[in-house]
């Protein structure tokens, strides 16, 4: 066999085997195969896996995915909520401390009351402010937190917080009244800077004190009640009709009935207003006659 023939056969055989390899490679699926490269140190560097166009429709999907990341906003909101809650709790603790200094021990259930942890059925702060303001206004004496809590049947810590809010509201505004703490309670008062004008007004009013005749008549009625006009005349020695009219107008005395005697004259006695004006619980607390005369000098 000639040399040229051998070379020709070898070439043809090689081409045939090469074609078979190419056909086999083309028939295999290499769309998702990982390609790798090897660096100089022998470390394998993987290239990205081939992906079809169906995996992501467009580049916008990558942008939208980034936009959905809202963790920083949630985090900042949580921080603000915690700071606001901490500030409210600090105010509550300050209010509780003030209450503890001015009253007896506070029950554990009353400690740490915050607006979000109000006792079951408790009124809102807004409603509490209105109710407490009304109670303090109508009270003749300074009203304590304990008394307010008993009337409202509310937690004392919650009431203390409402009182402090009311004090802050009144005392920070430039009004004619302010809330002051007196003898363990709270009371409305006129502002000291207005006292000059108030004194001038009170001095301009006509005197409302009782005359000497009215005072004597009131003393007789207070210690001898029920008593008739003739009996008053017998004790005082002078007519008392004008004094009796004055006392009736001021509601210090009232008609107690009629005496079963000739002419059935009316009988007079002191009224509830009399007890209020002189600070008496009942007639058993009447002072001596001399002390009573001193008290009547201040009756309006």
GROMACS .gro file of C-alpha atoms in nm:
model
  300
    1UNK     CA    1   0.000   0.000   0.000
    2UNK     CA    2   0.144   0.324  -0.105
    3UNK     CA    3   0.225   0.606   0.132
    4UNK     CA    4  -0.017   0.839  -0.036
    5UNK     CA    5  -0.298   0.589   0.005
    6UNK     CA    6  -0.232   0.554   0.382
    7UNK     CA    7  -0.236   0.924   0.436
    8UNK     CA    8  -0.558   0.957   0.248
    9UNK     CA    9  -0.729   0.683   0.452
   10UNK     CA   10  -0.603   0.830   0.781
   11UNK     CA   11  -0.731   1.171   0.693
   12UNK     CA   12  -1.070   1.037   0.593
   13UNK     CA   13  -1.091   0.830   0.913
   14UNK     CA   14  -1.003   1.132   1.126
   15UNK     CA   15  -1.264   1.345   0.961
   16UNK     CA   16  -1.523   1.078   1.021
   17UNK     CA   17  -1.445   1.053   1.393
   18UNK     CA   18  -1.443   1.433   1.421
   19UNK     CA   19  -1.785   1.457   1.265
   20UNK     CA   20  -1.921   1.201   1.511
   21UNK     CA   21  -1.793   1.398   1.809
   22UNK     CA   22  -1.942   1.721   1.680
   23UNK     CA   23  -2.278   1.556   1.623
   24UNK     CA   24  -2.277   1.406   1.975
   25UNK     CA   25  -2.188   1.743   2.134
   26UNK     CA   26  -2.458   1.923   1.941
   27UNK     CA   27  -2.721   1.669   2.052
   28UNK     CA   28  -2.649   1.733   2.423
   29UNK     CA   29  -2.825   2.018   2.622
   30UNK     CA   30  -2.568   2.266   2.753
   31UNK     CA   31  -2.803   2.559   2.817
   32UNK     CA   32  -2.780   2.537   3.199
   33UNK     CA   33  -2.432   2.396   3.242
   34UNK     CA   34  -2.193   2.573   3.478
   35UNK     CA   35  -1.883   2.698   3.310
   36UNK     CA   36  -1.565   2.724   3.516
   37UNK     CA   37  -1.224   2.866   3.484
   38UNK     CA   38  -0.912   2.787   3.679
   39UNK     CA   39  -0.683   3.067   3.794
   40UNK     CA   40  -0.310   3.050   3.825
   41UNK     CA   41  -0.324   2.914   4.183
   42UNK     CA   42  -0.562   2.637   4.091
   43UNK     CA   43  -0.867   2.802   4.249
   44UNK     CA   44  -1.185   2.731   4.054
   45UNK     CA   45  -1.375   3.043   3.945
   46UNK     CA   46  -1.738   2.966   3.855
   47UNK     CA   47  -1.911   3.170   3.597
   48UNK     CA   48  -2.281   3.250   3.614
   49UNK     CA   49  -2.528   2.980   3.521
   50UNK     CA   50  -2.693   3.034   3.188
   51UNK     CA   51  -3.055   3.139   3.232
   52UNK     CA   52  -3.332   3.173   2.984
   53UNK     CA   53  -3.500   3.504   2.914
   54UNK     CA   54  -3.814   3.378   3.095
   55UNK     CA   55  -3.646   3.409   3.440
   56UNK     CA   56  -3.681   3.790   3.442
   57UNK     CA   57  -3.902   3.974   3.197
   58UNK     CA   58  -3.705   4.295   3.223
   59UNK     CA   59  -3.456   4.490   3.426
   60UNK     CA   60  -3.747   4.662   3.607
   61UNK     CA   61  -3.802   4.350   3.816
   62UNK     CA   62  -3.462   4.398   3.978
   63UNK     CA   63  -3.548   4.762   4.054
   64UNK     CA   64  -3.886   4.672   4.203
   65UNK     CA   65  -3.728   4.411   4.423
   66UNK     CA   66  -3.492   4.674   4.561
   67UNK     CA   67  -3.780   4.918   4.617
   68UNK     CA   68  -3.969   4.662   4.829
   69UNK     CA   69  -3.698   4.674   5.095
   70UNK     CA   70  -3.868   4.892   5.365
   71UNK     CA   71  -3.678   4.773   5.670
   72UNK     CA   72  -3.513   5.113   5.745
   73UNK     CA   73  -3.856   5.288   5.752
   74UNK     CA   74  -4.004   5.031   5.988
   75UNK     CA   75  -3.701   5.057   6.208
   76UNK     CA   76  -3.720   5.437   6.231
   77UNK     CA   77  -4.093   5.426   6.315
   78UNK     CA   78  -4.031   5.174   6.590
   79UNK     CA   79  -3.765   5.399   6.740
   80UNK     CA   80  -4.000   5.698   6.739
   81UNK     CA   81  -4.275   5.493   6.908
   82UNK     CA   82  -4.036   5.378   7.177
   83UNK     CA   83  -3.914   5.732   7.240
   84UNK     CA   84  -4.271   5.864   7.269
   85UNK     CA   85  -4.369   5.583   7.506
   86UNK     CA   86  -4.059   5.645   7.718
   87UNK     CA   87  -4.139   6.017   7.744
   88UNK     CA   88  -4.498   5.942   7.849
   89UNK     CA   89  -4.380   5.689   8.107
   90UNK     CA   90  -4.136   5.944   8.251
   91UNK     CA   91  -4.417   6.195   8.296
   92UNK     CA   92  -4.629   5.929   8.465
   93UNK     CA   93  -4.350   5.839   8.705
   94UNK     CA   94  -4.302   6.206   8.793
   95UNK     CA   95  -4.672   6.240   8.862
   96UNK     CA   96  -4.672   5.928   9.078
   97UNK     CA   97  -4.373   6.059   9.274
   98UNK     CA   98  -4.556   6.384   9.347
   99UNK     CA   99  -4.862   6.191   9.460
  100UNK     CA  100  -4.656   5.972   9.689
  101UNK     CA  101  -4.506   6.277   9.860
  102UNK     CA  102  -4.845   6.431   9.933
  103UNK     CA  103  -5.052   6.127  10.023
  104UNK     CA  104  -5.031   5.784  10.184
  105UNK     CA  105  -4.865   5.486  10.020
  106UNK     CA  106  -4.985   5.412   9.669
  107UNK     CA  107  -5.095   5.060   9.594
  108UNK     CA  108  -4.876   4.858   9.356
  109UNK     CA  109  -5.164   4.839   9.108
  110UNK     CA  110  -5.150   5.217   9.079
  111UNK     CA  111  -4.783   5.236   8.985
  112UNK     CA  112  -4.662   5.277   8.631
  113UNK     CA  113  -4.998   5.368   8.480
  114UNK     CA  114  -4.956   5.479   8.120
  115UNK     CA  115  -5.219   5.591   7.874
  116UNK     CA  116  -5.198   5.266   7.682
  117UNK     CA  117  -5.227   5.063   8.005
  118UNK     CA  118  -5.533   5.232   8.156
  119UNK     CA  119  -5.739   5.020   8.399
  120UNK     CA  120  -6.040   4.843   8.252
  121UNK     CA  121  -6.331   5.084   8.201
  122UNK     CA  122  -6.119   5.390   8.280
  123UNK     CA  123  -6.217   5.725   8.136
  124UNK     CA  124  -5.998   5.889   7.877
  125UNK     CA  125  -5.762   6.169   7.979
  126UNK     CA  126  -5.977   6.422   7.791
  127UNK     CA  127  -6.289   6.322   7.983
  128UNK     CA  128  -6.102   6.308   8.313
  129UNK     CA  129  -5.979   6.667   8.270
  130UNK     CA  130  -6.333   6.800   8.236
  131UNK     CA  131  -6.470   6.604   8.531
  132UNK     CA  132  -6.182   6.694   8.763
  133UNK     CA  133  -6.201   7.061   8.666
  134UNK     CA  134  -6.571   7.065   8.760
  135UNK     CA  135  -6.512   6.892   9.094
  136UNK     CA  136  -6.233   7.129   9.195
  137UNK     CA  137  -6.443   7.430   9.091
  138UNK     CA  138  -6.747   7.339   9.305
  139UNK     CA  139  -6.544   7.221   9.605
  140UNK     CA  140  -6.527   7.473   9.888
  141UNK     CA  141  -6.210   7.315  10.024
  142UNK     CA  142  -5.893   7.202   9.842
  143UNK     CA  143  -5.970   6.871   9.672
  144UNK     CA  144  -5.717   6.589   9.708
  145UNK     CA  145  -5.634   6.325   9.448
  146UNK     CA  146  -5.759   6.061   9.690
  147UNK     CA  147  -6.100   6.230   9.716
  148UNK     CA  148  -6.127   6.267   9.339
  149UNK     CA  149  -6.036   5.901   9.284
  150UNK     CA  150  -6.300   5.792   9.536
  151UNK     CA  151  -6.572   6.001   9.370
  152UNK     CA  152  -6.485   5.879   9.020
  153UNK     CA  153  -6.399   5.525   9.136
  154UNK     CA  154  -6.084   5.541   8.928
  155UNK     CA  155  -5.725   5.430   8.978
  156UNK     CA  156  -5.540   5.695   9.184
  157UNK     CA  157  -5.238   5.684   8.956
  158UNK     CA  158  -5.459   5.755   8.657
  159UNK     CA  159  -5.631   6.043   8.842
  160UNK     CA  160  -5.292   6.185   8.946
  161UNK     CA  161  -5.183   6.194   8.582
  162UNK     CA  162  -5.504   6.373   8.481
  163UNK     CA  163  -5.462   6.629   8.762
  164UNK     CA  164  -5.106   6.703   8.653
  165UNK     CA  165  -5.225   6.754   8.296
  166UNK     CA  166  -5.497   6.994   8.419
  167UNK     CA  167  -5.247   7.187   8.632
  168UNK     CA  168  -5.015   7.217   8.334
  169UNK     CA  169  -5.300   7.337   8.111
  170UNK     CA  170  -5.416   7.609   8.351
  171UNK     CA  171  -5.081   7.726   8.479
  172UNK     CA  172  -4.913   7.755   8.139
  173UNK     CA  173  -5.184   7.967   7.979
  174UNK     CA  174  -5.211   8.339   8.047
  175UNK     CA  175  -5.552   8.327   8.217
  176UNK     CA  176  -5.703   8.482   8.526
  177UNK     CA  177  -5.716   8.155   8.723
  178UNK     CA  178  -5.455   7.899   8.811
  179UNK     CA  179  -5.450   7.570   9.000
  180UNK     CA  180  -5.249   7.565   9.320
  181UNK     CA  181  -5.182   7.292   9.573
  182UNK     CA  182  -5.307   7.379   9.920
  183UNK     CA  183  -5.304   7.154  10.227
  184UNK     CA  184  -5.271   6.833  10.026
  185UNK     CA  185  -5.539   6.926   9.774
  186UNK     CA  186  -5.599   7.136   9.464
  187UNK     CA  187  -5.789   7.463   9.444
  188UNK     CA  188  -5.858   7.732   9.185
  189UNK     CA  189  -5.727   8.076   9.273
  190UNK     CA  190  -5.687   8.415   9.109
  191UNK     CA  191  -5.340   8.499   8.989
  192UNK     CA  192  -5.132   8.710   9.232
  193UNK     CA  193  -5.060   8.970   8.964
  194UNK     CA  194  -5.435   9.047   8.947
  195UNK     CA  195  -5.492   9.092   9.321
  196UNK     CA  196  -5.458   9.470   9.307
  197UNK     CA  197  -5.755   9.496   9.072
  198UNK     CA  198  -5.958   9.245   9.271
  199UNK     CA  199  -5.905   9.440   9.595
  200UNK     CA  200  -6.012   9.762   9.423
  201UNK     CA  201  -6.331   9.595   9.302
  202UNK     CA  202  -6.415   9.450   9.642
  203UNK     CA  203  -6.361   9.786   9.812
  204UNK     CA  204  -6.601   9.948   9.566
  205UNK     CA  205  -6.886   9.715   9.662
  206UNK     CA  206  -7.130   9.839   9.928
  207UNK     CA  207  -7.086   9.682  10.269
  208UNK     CA  208  -7.289   9.367  10.312
  209UNK     CA  209  -7.222   9.319  10.683
  210UNK     CA  210  -7.509   9.294  10.925
  211UNK     CA  211  -7.609   9.590  11.132
  212UNK     CA  212  -7.583   9.576  11.509
  213UNK     CA  213  -7.962   9.533  11.538
  214UNK     CA  214  -7.957   9.244  11.292
  215UNK     CA  215  -7.667   9.078  11.475
  216UNK     CA  216  -7.845   9.098  11.808
  217UNK     CA  217  -8.166   8.962  11.656
  218UNK     CA  218  -7.979   8.676  11.488
  219UNK     CA  219  -7.808   8.587  11.816
  220UNK     CA  220  -8.142   8.575  12.000
  221UNK     CA  221  -8.300   8.359  11.731
  222UNK     CA  222  -7.998   8.125  11.716
  223UNK     CA  223  -7.998   8.054  12.092
  224UNK     CA  224  -8.374   8.067  12.157
  225UNK     CA  225  -8.524   7.911  11.845
  226UNK     CA  226  -8.796   7.858  11.758
  227UNK     CA  227  -8.900   8.202  11.876
  228UNK     CA  228  -9.171   8.455  11.786
  229UNK     CA  229  -9.141   8.830  11.721
  230UNK     CA  230  -9.309   8.923  12.055
  231UNK     CA  231  -9.059   8.701  12.238
  232UNK     CA  232  -8.768   8.866  12.057
  233UNK     CA  233  -8.912   9.207  12.151
  234UNK     CA  234  -8.932   9.098  12.514
  235UNK     CA  235  -8.564   8.995  12.516
  236UNK     CA  236  -8.420   9.288  12.318
  237UNK     CA  237  -8.656   9.556  12.444
  238UNK     CA  238  -8.695   9.712  12.096
  239UNK     CA  239  -8.880   9.637  11.773
  240UNK     CA  240  -8.702   9.387  11.547
  241UNK     CA  241  -8.924   9.379  11.236
  242UNK     CA  242  -8.661   9.547  11.013
  243UNK     CA  243  -8.382   9.321  11.141
  244UNK     CA  244  -8.595   9.010  11.084
  245UNK     CA  245  -8.665   9.119  10.725
  246UNK     CA  246  -8.290   9.164  10.665
  247UNK     CA  247  -8.214   8.819  10.805
  248UNK     CA  248  -8.487   8.663  10.590
  249UNK     CA  249  -8.348   8.835  10.279
  250UNK     CA  250  -8.003   8.696  10.353
  251UNK     CA  251  -8.159   8.351  10.411
  252UNK     CA  252  -7.998   8.325  10.754
  253UNK     CA  253  -8.334   8.254  10.920
  254UNK     CA  254  -8.652   8.078  10.809
  255UNK     CA  255  -9.007   8.039  10.937
  256UNK     CA  256  -9.034   7.725  11.152
  257UNK     CA  257  -9.409   7.728  11.187
  258UNK     CA  258  -9.672   7.896  11.401
  259UNK     CA  259  -9.703   7.890  11.777
  260UNK     CA  260 -10.030   7.752  11.916
  261UNK     CA  261 -10.127   8.059  12.115
  262UNK     CA  262 -10.342   8.368  12.073
  263UNK     CA  263 -10.297   8.504  11.718
  264UNK     CA  264 -10.077   8.205  11.623
  265UNK     CA  265  -9.763   8.414  11.561
  266UNK     CA  266  -9.489   8.280  11.330
  267UNK     CA  267  -9.182   8.121  11.485
  268UNK     CA  268  -8.834   8.177  11.346
  269UNK     CA  269  -8.518   7.971  11.349
  270UNK     CA  270  -8.181   7.956  11.178
  271UNK     CA  271  -8.141   7.803  10.831
  272UNK     CA  272  -7.895   7.570  10.660
  273UNK     CA  273  -7.736   7.881  10.508
  274UNK     CA  274  -7.669   7.999  10.864
  275UNK     CA  275  -7.473   7.678  10.935
  276UNK     CA  276  -7.276   7.718  10.612
  277UNK     CA  277  -7.193   8.083  10.679
  278UNK     CA  278  -7.063   8.010  11.029
  279UNK     CA  279  -6.900   7.675  10.947
  280UNK     CA  280  -7.114   7.472  11.189
  281UNK     CA  281  -7.204   7.107  11.148
  282UNK     CA  282  -7.524   7.155  11.349
  283UNK     CA  283  -7.665   7.378  11.624
  284UNK     CA  284  -7.487   7.177  11.892
  285UNK     CA  285  -7.162   7.340  11.776
  286UNK     CA  286  -7.285   7.691  11.852
  287UNK     CA  287  -7.016   7.878  12.050
  288UNK     CA  288  -7.078   8.087  12.358
  289UNK     CA  289  -7.285   8.400  12.312
  290UNK     CA  290  -6.977   8.625  12.334
  291UNK     CA  291  -6.788   8.421  12.075
  292UNK     CA  292  -7.093   8.418  11.853
  293UNK     CA  293  -7.100   8.799  11.848
  294UNK     CA  294  -6.741   8.794  11.721
  295UNK     CA  295  -6.833   8.549  11.445
  296UNK     CA  296  -7.135   8.748  11.328
  297UNK     CA  297  -6.916   9.051  11.254
  298UNK     CA  298  -6.781   8.869  10.945
  299UNK     CA  299  -7.116   8.753  10.806
  300UNK     CA  300  -7.197   8.892  10.459
   0.00000   0.00000   0.00000
